[in-house]
mmCIF file of C-alpha atoms in Angstrom:
data_model
loop_
_atom_site.group_PDB
_atom_site.id
_atom_site.type_symbol
_atom_site.label_atom_id
_atom_site.label_comp_id
_atom_site.label_asym_id
_atom_site.label_seq_id
_atom_site.Cartn_x
_atom_site.Cartn_y
_atom_site.Cartn_z
ATOM 1 C CA MET A 1 88.725 84.315 104.391
ATOM 2 C CA VAL A 2 88.347 82.858 108.082
ATOM 3 C CA SER A 3 84.828 81.230 108.086
ATOM 4 C CA ILE A 4 82.390 83.662 110.926
ATOM 5 C CA SER A 5 82.589 80.625 113.218
ATOM 6 C CA ALA A 6 85.030 80.880 115.801
ATOM 7 C CA PRO A 7 88.328 81.245 114.602
ATOM 8 C CA HIS A 8 91.631 80.047 115.237
ATOM 9 C CA PRO A 9 93.681 82.127 116.710
ATOM 10 C CA PRO A 10 97.392 82.645 114.896
ATOM 11 C CA SER A 11 100.449 80.619 116.389
ATOM 12 C CA THR A 12 103.450 82.500 116.949
ATOM 13 C CA PRO A 13 105.544 82.611 113.126
ATOM 14 C CA PRO A 14 108.846 82.076 112.794
ATOM 15 C CA SER A 15 110.861 85.523 113.105
ATOM 16 C CA LEU A 16 112.877 86.560 110.255
ATOM 17 C CA SER A 17 114.907 89.108 111.443
ATOM 18 C CA GLN A 18 116.320 91.267 108.592
ATOM 19 C CA ALA A 19 117.984 94.693 107.405
ATOM 20 C CA ASP A 20 114.987 97.928 106.574
ATOM 21 C CA PRO A 21 115.502 96.432 102.571
ATOM 22 C CA SER A 22 114.920 98.724 99.572
ATOM 23 C CA TYR A 23 112.313 100.272 97.564
ATOM 24 C CA PRO A 24 114.346 98.730 94.870
ATOM 25 C CA LEU A 25 115.402 95.122 96.683
ATOM 26 C CA SER A 26 112.389 94.751 98.503
ATOM 27 C CA HIS A 27 110.017 95.041 95.929
ATOM 28 C CA LEU A 28 111.842 92.262 93.037
ATOM 29 C CA TYR A 29 112.382 89.558 95.914
ATOM 30 C CA HIS A 30 111.233 87.022 98.829
ATOM 31 C CA ARG A 31 113.639 87.094 101.576
ATOM 32 C CA VAL A 32 112.982 83.942 103.555
ATOM 33 C CA ARG A 33 114.987 80.283 105.221
ATOM 34 C CA ARG A 34 115.715 77.545 103.748
ATOM 35 C CA ASP A 35 114.368 75.761 106.259
ATOM 36 C CA THR A 36 110.366 76.404 105.301
ATOM 37 C CA ASP A 37 111.461 77.370 101.901
ATOM 38 C CA THR A 38 110.151 74.488 99.496
ATOM 39 C CA ASP A 39 110.945 76.208 96.267
ATOM 40 C CA THR A 40 113.504 75.010 94.155
ATOM 41 C CA ASN A 41 113.978 78.262 92.346
ATOM 42 C CA THR A 42 115.571 79.705 94.838
ATOM 43 C CA ASN A 43 119.314 82.123 93.973
ATOM 44 C CA THR A 44 121.957 80.735 96.373
ATOM 45 C CA ASN A 45 124.337 83.203 95.614
ATOM 46 C CA ALA A 46 123.259 86.373 96.706
ATOM 47 C CA ASP A 47 125.158 88.965 96.407
ATOM 48 C CA PRO A 48 125.637 89.711 100.380
ATOM 49 C CA ASP A 49 126.656 93.669 99.736
ATOM 50 C CA THR A 50 122.429 93.437 99.104
ATOM 51 C CA ASN A 51 121.587 90.447 101.083
ATOM 52 C CA PRO A 52 123.452 91.280 104.429
ATOM 53 C CA MET A 53 120.999 88.366 106.267
ATOM 54 C CA LYS A 54 122.272 85.855 103.519
ATOM 55 C CA LEU A 55 119.064 85.084 102.838
ATOM 56 C CA PRO A 56 118.025 82.817 99.675
ATOM 57 C CA ILE A 57 116.102 85.124 97.609
ATOM 58 C CA VAL A 58 113.702 83.508 95.778
ATOM 59 C CA PRO A 59 112.066 85.368 92.366
ATOM 60 C CA SER A 60 108.709 86.694 92.459
ATOM 61 C CA LEU A 61 105.902 86.176 90.324
ATOM 62 C CA MET A 62 106.478 89.401 87.918
ATOM 63 C CA LEU A 63 103.794 90.020 85.002
ATOM 64 C CA GLY A 64 105.665 91.835 82.342
ATOM 65 C CA GLY A 65 108.428 93.389 84.909
ATOM 66 C CA LEU A 66 106.134 94.069 87.273
ATOM 67 C CA PRO A 67 105.985 92.243 90.600
ATOM 68 C CA LEU A 68 102.250 91.017 90.908
ATOM 69 C CA GLY A 69 100.671 89.860 93.860
ATOM 70 C CA PHE A 70 96.878 89.444 94.217
ATOM 71 C CA VAL A 71 94.017 89.563 97.453
ATOM 72 C CA PRO A 72 94.248 85.525 97.755
ATOM 73 C CA SER A 73 90.701 84.980 98.708
ATOM 74 C CA ASN A 74 87.277 85.333 100.977
ATOM 75 C CA TYR A 75 88.484 82.494 103.085
ATOM 76 C CA GLY A 76 90.845 80.966 104.983
ATOM 77 C CA ALA A 77 93.527 81.156 106.666
ATOM 78 C CA SER A 78 97.037 80.192 104.274
ATOM 79 C CA SER A 79 95.028 81.439 100.817
ATOM 80 C CA MET A 80 98.549 82.495 99.898
ATOM 81 C CA SER A 81 100.134 79.081 101.167
ATOM 82 C CA GLN A 82 97.342 77.328 98.176
ATOM 83 C CA LEU A 83 97.800 80.221 95.686
ATOM 84 C CA ASN A 84 101.921 79.895 95.749
ATOM 85 C CA THR A 85 101.655 75.929 95.121
ATOM 86 C CA LEU A 86 99.146 76.398 91.795
ATOM 87 C CA LEU A 87 102.532 79.571 91.306
ATOM 88 C CA GLY A 88 104.982 77.128 92.121
ATOM 89 C CA PRO A 89 108.879 77.871 90.812
ATOM 90 C CA ALA A 90 107.934 78.805 87.422
ATOM 91 C CA ALA A 91 106.303 81.404 88.015
ATOM 92 C CA GLY A 92 106.955 81.922 91.306
ATOM 93 C CA LYS A 93 105.785 83.272 93.800
ATOM 94 C CA ALA A 94 103.333 86.346 94.413
ATOM 95 C CA ALA A 95 104.705 89.896 95.901
ATOM 96 C CA THR A 96 102.637 91.707 97.638
ATOM 97 C CA TYR A 97 99.390 89.743 99.771
ATOM 98 C CA GLY A 98 96.372 92.589 100.350
ATOM 99 C CA TRP A 99 94.154 92.252 103.540
ATOM 100 C CA TYR A 100 91.248 94.493 105.513
ATOM 101 C CA ALA A 101 90.908 94.880 109.250
ATOM 102 C CA GLN A 102 88.186 97.567 110.634
ATOM 103 C CA THR A 103 88.282 99.718 113.545
ATOM 104 C CA TYR A 104 85.817 101.438 115.475
ATOM 105 C CA PRO A 105 85.307 104.266 117.444
ATOM 106 C CA ASP A 106 84.268 102.151 120.895
ATOM 107 C CA GLN A 107 86.483 99.414 120.290
ATOM 108 C CA PRO A 108 90.059 98.031 120.971
ATOM 109 C CA PHE A 109 91.806 97.493 117.227
ATOM 110 C CA ASN A 110 93.497 94.143 118.526
ATOM 111 C CA GLY A 111 94.537 93.248 115.108
ATOM 112 C CA ASN A 112 92.755 89.690 114.625
ATOM 113 C CA GLN A 113 91.250 89.914 111.353
ATOM 114 C CA LEU A 114 95.356 90.318 109.621
ATOM 115 C CA LEU A 115 96.658 88.355 113.004
ATOM 116 C CA TRP A 116 94.282 85.438 112.158
ATOM 117 C CA GLN A 117 96.599 85.707 108.387
ATOM 118 C CA MET A 118 99.859 86.168 110.186
ATOM 119 C CA ASN A 119 101.383 82.543 109.735
ATOM 120 C CA ASP A 120 100.321 82.171 105.969
ATOM 121 C CA ILE A 121 101.624 86.225 105.473
ATOM 122 C CA VAL A 122 105.588 85.602 107.152
ATOM 123 C CA GLN A 123 105.675 82.444 105.412
ATOM 124 C CA SER A 124 104.650 83.853 101.856
ATOM 125 C CA GLY A 125 107.218 85.762 102.372
ATOM 126 C CA ALA A 126 105.398 88.993 100.635
ATOM 127 C CA ILE A 127 104.468 92.846 100.859
ATOM 128 C CA LEU A 128 101.770 92.694 103.400
ATOM 129 C CA GLU A 129 99.680 95.184 101.683
ATOM 130 C CA ALA A 130 97.102 95.931 105.322
ATOM 131 C CA ALA A 131 94.215 97.991 104.734
ATOM 132 C CA VAL A 132 93.036 99.097 107.737
ATOM 133 C CA MET A 133 89.379 101.007 107.672
ATOM 134 C CA PRO A 134 88.390 103.486 110.554
ATOM 135 C CA VAL A 135 85.070 102.428 110.396
ATOM 136 C CA GLY A 136 81.906 104.440 111.200
ATOM 137 C CA GLY A 137 84.741 107.482 113.334
ATOM 138 C CA TRP A 138 87.988 108.739 114.141
ATOM 139 C CA ALA A 139 88.507 108.193 117.824
ATOM 140 C CA GLY A 140 91.151 107.643 118.463
ATOM 141 C CA LEU A 141 92.905 108.609 115.586
ATOM 142 C CA THR A 142 93.196 112.985 116.696
ATOM 143 C CA ALA A 143 96.191 114.727 117.323
ATOM 144 C CA GLN A 144 93.921 114.961 121.094
ATOM 145 C CA ASP A 145 93.707 110.962 121.631
ATOM 146 C CA ASN A 146 96.195 108.370 119.361
ATOM 147 C CA SER A 147 94.613 105.874 121.363
ATOM 148 C CA ARG A 148 93.495 103.947 118.609
ATOM 149 C CA ALA A 149 96.626 105.056 116.641
ATOM 150 C CA VAL A 150 99.094 103.158 118.349
ATOM 151 C CA GLU A 151 96.622 100.141 118.560
ATOM 152 C CA ILE A 152 97.363 100.171 114.850
ATOM 153 C CA CYS A 153 101.404 100.133 114.710
ATOM 154 C CA ASN A 154 101.285 97.925 117.079
ATOM 155 C CA VAL A 155 99.956 95.327 115.015
ATOM 156 C CA MET A 156 102.258 96.231 112.417
ATOM 157 C CA LYS A 157 105.313 96.233 114.299
ATOM 158 C CA ARG A 158 104.635 92.598 114.858
ATOM 159 C CA PHE A 159 104.857 91.948 111.288
ATOM 160 C CA THR A 160 107.277 94.466 110.474
ATOM 161 C CA ASP A 161 109.465 92.023 113.458
ATOM 162 C CA SER A 162 109.039 89.194 112.323
ATOM 163 C CA GLY A 163 110.730 90.620 108.769
ATOM 164 C CA VAL A 164 107.347 91.783 107.209
ATOM 165 C CA GLU A 165 107.819 94.221 104.753
ATOM 166 C CA VAL A 166 104.192 96.339 106.204
ATOM 167 C CA ARG A 167 102.687 99.314 103.072
ATOM 168 C CA LEU A 168 99.604 100.255 105.636
ATOM 169 C CA ARG A 169 97.254 101.383 103.502
ATOM 170 C CA PHE A 170 95.200 103.184 105.623
ATOM 171 C CA GLY A 171 91.644 104.662 105.270
ATOM 172 C CA HIS A 172 92.342 103.341 101.340
ATOM 173 C CA GLU A 173 89.342 104.377 99.620
ATOM 174 C CA VAL A 174 89.016 107.286 101.826
ATOM 175 C CA ASN A 175 86.922 109.468 98.448
ATOM 176 C CA TRP A 176 84.671 106.370 98.479
ATOM 177 C CA TYR A 177 83.974 105.301 101.495
ATOM 178 C CA VAL A 178 82.771 108.360 103.496
ATOM 179 C CA GLN A 179 80.366 108.482 100.327
ATOM 180 C CA GLU A 180 79.350 104.525 100.695
ATOM 181 C CA GLY A 181 78.622 106.035 104.270
ATOM 182 C CA ARG A 182 81.235 103.311 105.825
ATOM 183 C CA TYR A 183 83.216 106.273 107.444
ATOM 184 C CA GLU A 184 82.568 109.574 108.782
ATOM 185 C CA GLY A 185 81.441 112.179 106.219
ATOM 186 C CA GLY A 186 80.526 115.803 108.205
ATOM 187 C CA ALA A 187 80.713 119.565 106.235
ATOM 188 C CA ASP A 188 83.469 118.223 104.595
ATOM 189 C CA GLN A 189 83.079 115.011 103.308
ATOM 190 C CA GLY A 190 85.827 113.766 106.274
ATOM 191 C CA VAL A 191 88.099 115.807 104.562
ATOM 192 C CA GLY A 192 89.918 117.111 107.423
ATOM 193 C CA ALA A 193 89.075 113.916 110.021
ATOM 194 C CA TYR A 194 91.247 111.737 107.497
ATOM 195 C CA LYS A 195 94.112 114.227 106.755
ATOM 196 C CA GLU A 196 94.149 114.433 110.958
ATOM 197 C CA ALA A 197 93.806 110.895 111.186
ATOM 198 C CA PHE A 198 96.318 109.982 108.458
ATOM 199 C CA ALA A 199 99.220 112.274 110.020
ATOM 200 C CA THR A 200 98.232 110.675 113.767
ATOM 201 C CA VAL A 201 98.506 106.926 112.223
ATOM 202 C CA ALA A 202 102.225 107.951 110.092
ATOM 203 C CA LYS A 203 103.694 109.313 113.633
ATOM 204 C CA ALA A 204 102.612 106.222 115.404
ATOM 205 C CA CYS A 205 104.595 104.303 113.645
ATOM 206 C CA ARG A 206 107.583 106.631 113.340
ATOM 207 C CA ALA A 207 107.690 105.664 117.155
ATOM 208 C CA ALA A 208 106.266 101.847 116.965
ATOM 209 C CA ALA A 209 107.137 100.281 113.921
ATOM 210 C CA PRO A 210 108.946 103.239 111.806
ATOM 211 C CA LYS A 211 109.593 100.607 108.930
ATOM 212 C CA VAL A 212 105.840 100.601 107.919
ATOM 213 C CA LYS A 213 105.124 101.977 104.285
ATOM 214 C CA MET A 214 102.308 105.093 104.637
ATOM 215 C CA TRP A 215 99.936 104.325 101.477
ATOM 216 C CA TYR A 216 97.424 107.565 99.806
ATOM 217 C CA SER A 217 95.349 105.112 98.177
ATOM 218 C CA PRO A 218 92.166 106.862 97.633
ATOM 219 C CA SER A 219 89.674 104.987 94.873
ATOM 220 C CA TRP A 220 89.259 106.070 90.593
ATOM 221 C CA ALA A 221 88.177 109.918 90.613
ATOM 222 C CA ASP A 222 89.569 112.463 89.956
ATOM 223 C CA LEU A 223 92.563 114.612 89.897
ATOM 224 C CA ALA A 224 91.163 117.180 92.367
ATOM 225 C CA THR A 225 89.282 114.734 94.661
ATOM 226 C CA TYR A 226 92.620 112.725 95.683
ATOM 227 C CA ASP A 227 94.196 116.386 95.816
ATOM 228 C CA ARG A 228 91.901 117.217 98.319
ATOM 229 C CA TYR A 229 91.829 114.056 100.274
ATOM 230 C CA ALA A 230 94.894 114.448 99.858
ATOM 231 C CA PRO A 231 97.243 113.502 102.845
ATOM 232 C CA ASP A 232 100.506 115.645 104.316
ATOM 233 C CA LEU A 233 103.074 114.385 101.780
ATOM 234 C CA GLN A 234 105.775 114.593 104.669
ATOM 235 C CA TYR A 235 104.220 111.773 106.398
ATOM 236 C CA VAL A 236 103.382 109.452 102.985
ATOM 237 C CA ASP A 237 105.486 107.130 100.933
ATOM 238 C CA LEU A 238 103.321 105.935 98.641
ATOM 239 C CA VAL A 239 100.011 106.910 96.186
ATOM 240 C CA GLY A 240 98.062 104.454 94.020
ATOM 241 C CA LEU A 241 94.538 103.861 93.102
ATOM 242 C CA ASP A 242 92.119 100.975 93.495
ATOM 243 C CA PHE A 243 90.527 100.882 89.320
ATOM 244 C CA TYR A 244 87.781 98.618 88.301
ATOM 245 C CA PRO A 245 86.705 99.018 84.683
ATOM 246 C CA ASP A 246 83.304 100.548 84.840
ATOM 247 C CA LYS A 247 81.773 100.115 81.235
ATOM 248 C CA LEU A 248 83.112 98.016 77.752
ATOM 249 C CA ALA A 249 84.258 101.380 76.844
ATOM 250 C CA ASN A 250 86.674 101.739 80.267
ATOM 251 C CA ALA A 251 88.554 98.927 79.941
ATOM 252 C CA ASN A 252 91.891 99.144 77.994
ATOM 253 C CA VAL A 253 95.132 100.180 78.701
ATOM 254 C CA GLU A 254 94.841 104.025 76.977
ATOM 255 C CA PHE A 255 91.773 104.824 79.155
ATOM 256 C CA PHE A 256 94.039 102.873 82.933
ATOM 257 C CA ILE A 257 96.648 105.567 81.175
ATOM 258 C CA SER A 258 94.949 108.827 80.920
ATOM 259 C CA GLN A 259 93.334 108.483 84.658
ATOM 260 C CA PHE A 260 96.664 106.950 86.533
ATOM 261 C CA LYS A 261 99.495 109.339 84.785
ATOM 262 C CA PRO A 262 97.858 113.006 86.422
ATOM 263 C CA PHE A 263 98.123 111.421 89.955
ATOM 264 C CA HIS A 264 100.895 109.512 89.489
ATOM 265 C CA ASP A 265 103.053 112.016 87.914
ATOM 266 C CA LYS A 266 102.091 114.526 90.433
ATOM 267 C CA TYR A 267 102.821 113.155 93.519
ATOM 268 C CA THR A 268 106.192 110.775 92.547
ATOM 269 C CA SER A 269 107.650 112.835 89.788
ATOM 270 C CA GLY A 270 110.500 113.844 92.977
ATOM 271 C CA GLY A 271 111.788 110.553 93.340
ATOM 272 C CA ARG A 272 110.600 109.561 97.165
ATOM 273 C CA ILE A 273 107.211 109.000 96.893
ATOM 274 C CA LYS A 274 106.801 105.593 94.417
ATOM 275 C CA PHE A 275 103.238 104.537 93.049
ATOM 276 C CA ALA A 276 101.885 100.775 93.445
ATOM 277 C CA ILE A 277 98.138 99.388 93.133
ATOM 278 C CA GLY A 278 96.143 97.907 95.518
ATOM 279 C CA GLU A 279 93.520 96.677 93.920
ATOM 280 C CA THR A 280 92.207 95.721 90.796
ATOM 281 C CA GLY A 281 90.193 93.421 88.794
ATOM 282 C CA LEU A 282 87.110 93.445 85.834
ATOM 283 C CA HIS A 283 84.236 95.529 87.125
ATOM 284 C CA LEU A 284 82.147 94.089 84.492
ATOM 285 C CA ASP A 285 79.873 90.752 83.623
ATOM 286 C CA ALA A 286 83.174 89.204 82.166
ATOM 287 C CA ASN A 287 84.796 85.178 82.009
ATOM 288 C CA LEU A 288 88.426 84.261 82.337
ATOM 289 C CA ASP A 289 90.336 85.660 79.096
ATOM 290 C CA ALA A 290 88.428 89.166 79.814
ATOM 291 C CA HIS A 291 89.975 89.135 83.244
ATOM 292 C CA LEU A 292 93.466 88.670 81.629
ATOM 293 C CA ALA A 293 93.801 90.627 79.066
ATOM 294 C CA TRP A 294 92.594 93.519 81.870
ATOM 295 C CA LEU A 295 95.763 91.928 84.191
ATOM 296 C CA GLN A 296 97.828 91.721 81.222
ATOM 297 C CA MET A 297 97.095 95.546 80.349
ATOM 298 C CA VAL A 298 97.855 97.115 83.895
ATOM 299 C CA CYS A 299 101.574 95.379 83.307
ATOM 300 C CA SER A 300 101.850 96.196 79.910
ATOM 301 C CA ASN A 301 104.864 97.988 78.495
ATOM 302 C CA GLU A 302 102.302 101.450 78.204
ATOM 303 C CA VAL A 303 101.409 101.279 81.797
ATOM 304 C CA ARG A 304 106.008 100.864 82.979
ATOM 305 C CA ARG A 305 106.082 103.341 80.233
ATOM 306 C CA ALA A 306 103.695 105.979 81.721
ATOM 307 C CA LEU A 307 104.143 105.224 85.200
ATOM 308 C CA PRO A 308 107.739 104.571 85.664
ATOM 309 C CA ASN A 309 107.325 104.899 89.601
ATOM 310 C CA LEU A 310 105.441 102.123 89.567
ATOM 311 C CA LEU A 311 106.456 99.358 91.625
ATOM 312 C CA SER A 312 103.944 95.997 91.883
ATOM 313 C CA VAL A 313 100.343 94.909 90.778
ATOM 314 C CA THR A 314 97.903 93.386 93.155
ATOM 315 C CA TYR A 315 95.011 91.324 91.506
ATOM 316 C CA PHE A 316 91.697 91.715 93.609
ATOM 317 C CA ASN A 317 90.754 87.599 93.135
ATOM 318 C CA VAL A 318 88.205 87.317 94.551
ATOM 319 C CA MET A 319 84.901 85.334 94.633
ATOM 320 C CA GLN A 320 81.597 87.306 96.481
ATOM 321 C CA THR A 321 79.125 83.823 96.214
ATOM 322 C CA ALA A 322 76.537 85.994 97.252
ATOM 323 C CA GLU A 323 76.704 88.556 94.745
ATOM 324 C CA GLN A 324 77.564 85.560 91.785
ATOM 325 C CA ASN A 325 81.042 88.121 91.579
ATOM 326 C CA ASP A 326 83.821 86.338 90.612
ATOM 327 C CA TYR A 327 86.591 87.719 89.703
ATOM 328 C CA ARG A 328 89.464 84.446 90.401
ATOM 329 C CA ILE A 329 92.621 84.126 87.804
ATOM 330 C CA LEU A 330 93.629 81.769 90.053
ATOM 331 C CA GLN A 331 90.903 78.504 91.963
ATOM 332 C CA LEU A 332 91.670 77.905 95.620
ATOM 333 C CA ASP A 333 89.523 74.864 94.820
ATOM 334 C CA GLY A 334 91.018 73.469 92.332
ATOM 335 C CA ASN A 335 94.453 72.543 91.489
ATOM 336 C CA ALA A 336 97.018 73.408 88.385
ATOM 337 C CA THR A 337 95.306 70.773 86.017
ATOM 338 C CA THR A 338 92.015 72.753 86.299
ATOM 339 C CA PRO A 339 91.565 74.465 83.167
ATOM 340 C CA ALA A 340 90.936 78.277 84.572
ATOM 341 C CA ASN A 341 94.010 77.516 86.817
ATOM 342 C CA ALA A 342 95.817 75.982 83.672
ATOM 343 C CA GLN A 343 94.792 78.929 81.141
ATOM 344 C CA THR A 344 96.322 81.551 83.911
ATOM 345 C CA LEU A 345 99.524 79.368 85.196
ATOM 346 C CA GLY A 346 99.892 79.082 80.788
ATOM 347 C CA VAL A 347 99.841 83.194 81.045
ATOM 348 C CA LEU A 348 102.389 84.093 84.453
ATOM 349 C CA ARG A 349 104.791 80.849 82.952
ATOM 350 C CA ASP A 350 105.233 82.515 80.259
ATOM 351 C CA ALA A 351 105.424 86.364 81.151
ATOM 352 C CA LYS A 352 107.685 85.520 83.928
ATOM 353 C CA ARG A 353 110.433 84.744 80.840
ATOM 354 C CA ARG A 354 110.160 87.666 80.110
ATOM 355 C CA THR A 355 110.564 91.055 80.770
ATOM 356 C CA SER A 356 108.444 92.829 78.162
ATOM 357 C CA LEU A 357 104.579 92.634 77.562
ATOM 358 C CA ALA A 358 102.576 94.736 75.094
ATOM 359 C CA ALA A 359 99.397 95.832 76.073
ATOM 360 C CA PRO A 360 96.617 93.145 74.420
ATOM 361 C CA ARG A 361 94.137 95.822 72.156
ATOM 362 C CA GLY A 362 91.108 94.881 74.170
ATOM 363 C CA LEU A 363 89.226 92.820 75.672
ATOM 364 C CA PRO A 364 88.862 89.829 73.416
ATOM 365 C CA LYS A 365 85.117 89.871 72.220
ATOM 366 C CA GLY A 366 82.220 88.663 73.654
ATOM 367 C CA SER A 367 84.458 87.872 77.013
ATOM 368 C CA ALA A 368 82.666 90.343 78.875
ATOM 369 C CA SER A 369 79.475 93.140 78.762
ATOM 370 C CA ASP A 370 78.311 95.934 79.499
ATOM 371 C CA ALA A 371 76.163 94.139 82.887
ATOM 372 C CA LYS A 372 77.152 96.834 85.349
ATOM 373 C CA ARG A 373 77.775 95.163 88.681
ATOM 374 C CA GLN A 374 77.115 98.032 91.433
ATOM 375 C CA TYR A 375 80.175 99.288 93.595
ATOM 376 C CA VAL A 376 78.978 98.161 96.176
ATOM 377 C CA VAL A 377 79.767 95.236 95.929
ATOM 378 C CA ARG A 378 83.137 94.256 96.809
ATOM 379 C CA LEU A 379 82.435 96.033 99.993
ATOM 380 C CA SER A 380 80.992 92.509 100.845
ATOM 381 C CA LEU A 381 84.879 91.256 101.376
ATOM 382 C CA HIS A 382 85.701 93.825 103.907
ATOM 383 C CA ALA A 383 81.836 93.115 105.996
ATOM 384 C CA LEU A 384 82.653 90.193 105.955
ATOM 385 C CA LEU A 385 85.908 90.843 108.211
ATOM 386 C CA GLY A 386 83.410 93.637 109.807
ATOM 387 C CA LEU A 387 81.076 90.926 110.985
ATOM 388 C CA GLU A 388 84.151 88.495 112.071
ATOM 389 C CA ALA A 389 85.709 91.094 114.274
ATOM 390 C CA LEU A 390 82.470 91.693 115.942
ATOM 391 C CA LEU A 391 81.519 88.120 116.567
ATOM 392 C CA GLY A 392 85.181 87.125 117.316
ATOM 393 C CA LEU A 393 86.392 90.080 119.661
ATOM 394 C CA ALA A 394 85.944 88.747 122.965
ATOM 395 C CA LEU A 395 87.123 85.117 121.621
ATOM 396 C CA ALA A 396 89.834 86.786 120.267
ATOM 397 C CA SER A 397 90.628 89.749 122.564
ATOM 398 C CA HIS A 398 90.589 86.265 125.147
ATOM 399 C CA TRP A 399 93.771 84.322 122.742
ATOM 400 C CA LEU A 400 95.884 87.521 121.492
#
């Protein structure tokens, strides 16, 4: 994550103009310019019918046949570039790039929290999974006043105009953040306001940035809760859940499938709406063996069979220093031979050679405990971004 001290403005990224890719191609491959590609694992014989711009195709990082990406770090404006360097051609580049930004009712949305990462996002070739959080109110996100929605979509357009596929997780984890107080609730716990805001943003994006995919992404709850907050489906392109097992008894593939499948089946059975996992990790006191076992469960044959419309998985690769929560499976302060990184890279490189991955039967014995991490701890990443937005508003508005 960028420092709270005065951040550097983003420079203009290279344009990667391209046709809007279909899901079957775009979630499996990166399209990148040859002059910015240092990966030797490049297919130069791409089918021009499926690759109309004739850009070289670089296979994405896959685990068990599923595209895998990251929320790359909580520091540094080149986090994904560093991760991709660690991954190397033997594993492939991260398929998705999760990042966060907040809107506030009394401030225009200039997108700086995303734009500070723009070079890294564009050069990574990954799909941007932009979680834009309407903190403190819904001003500018209504049918009567869509000004904030237009600002959000204008920022998304800067990415799509640069060739980035964008999945917009607007108001992600709405059911949790209303309870926590970050999103404005009210008598109906924010249901009506969220649905109106989601539709308003979707309409604005259709007008200004039609390539943006709108993503309904609640936090883990139950199907009744997902149904309650679900936006009008004509405005939804993807659905998915953020999921962190809260105790050892829930850290297994059977429980995972039982929690995901009802939501997946109800909302994606028609075929148009797809499914993706925007965040996952272990919400336990766990070591690297446990984190890797969990990730292999999420990307396993069993999950792929149960969730056939699952496009990708994004892992929360973040170190939260204040809470001493280390979700990382790859450490940017090390290199490929650092023991922890070497262990992870071994798993990922081995998985790259196969499309089949049986789920571990559980977490390795002794690798995790039920010493609970309060759910709110993940908010530190979002809170830091919010503080950056407040502290950097004047400077950033001058830069942009």
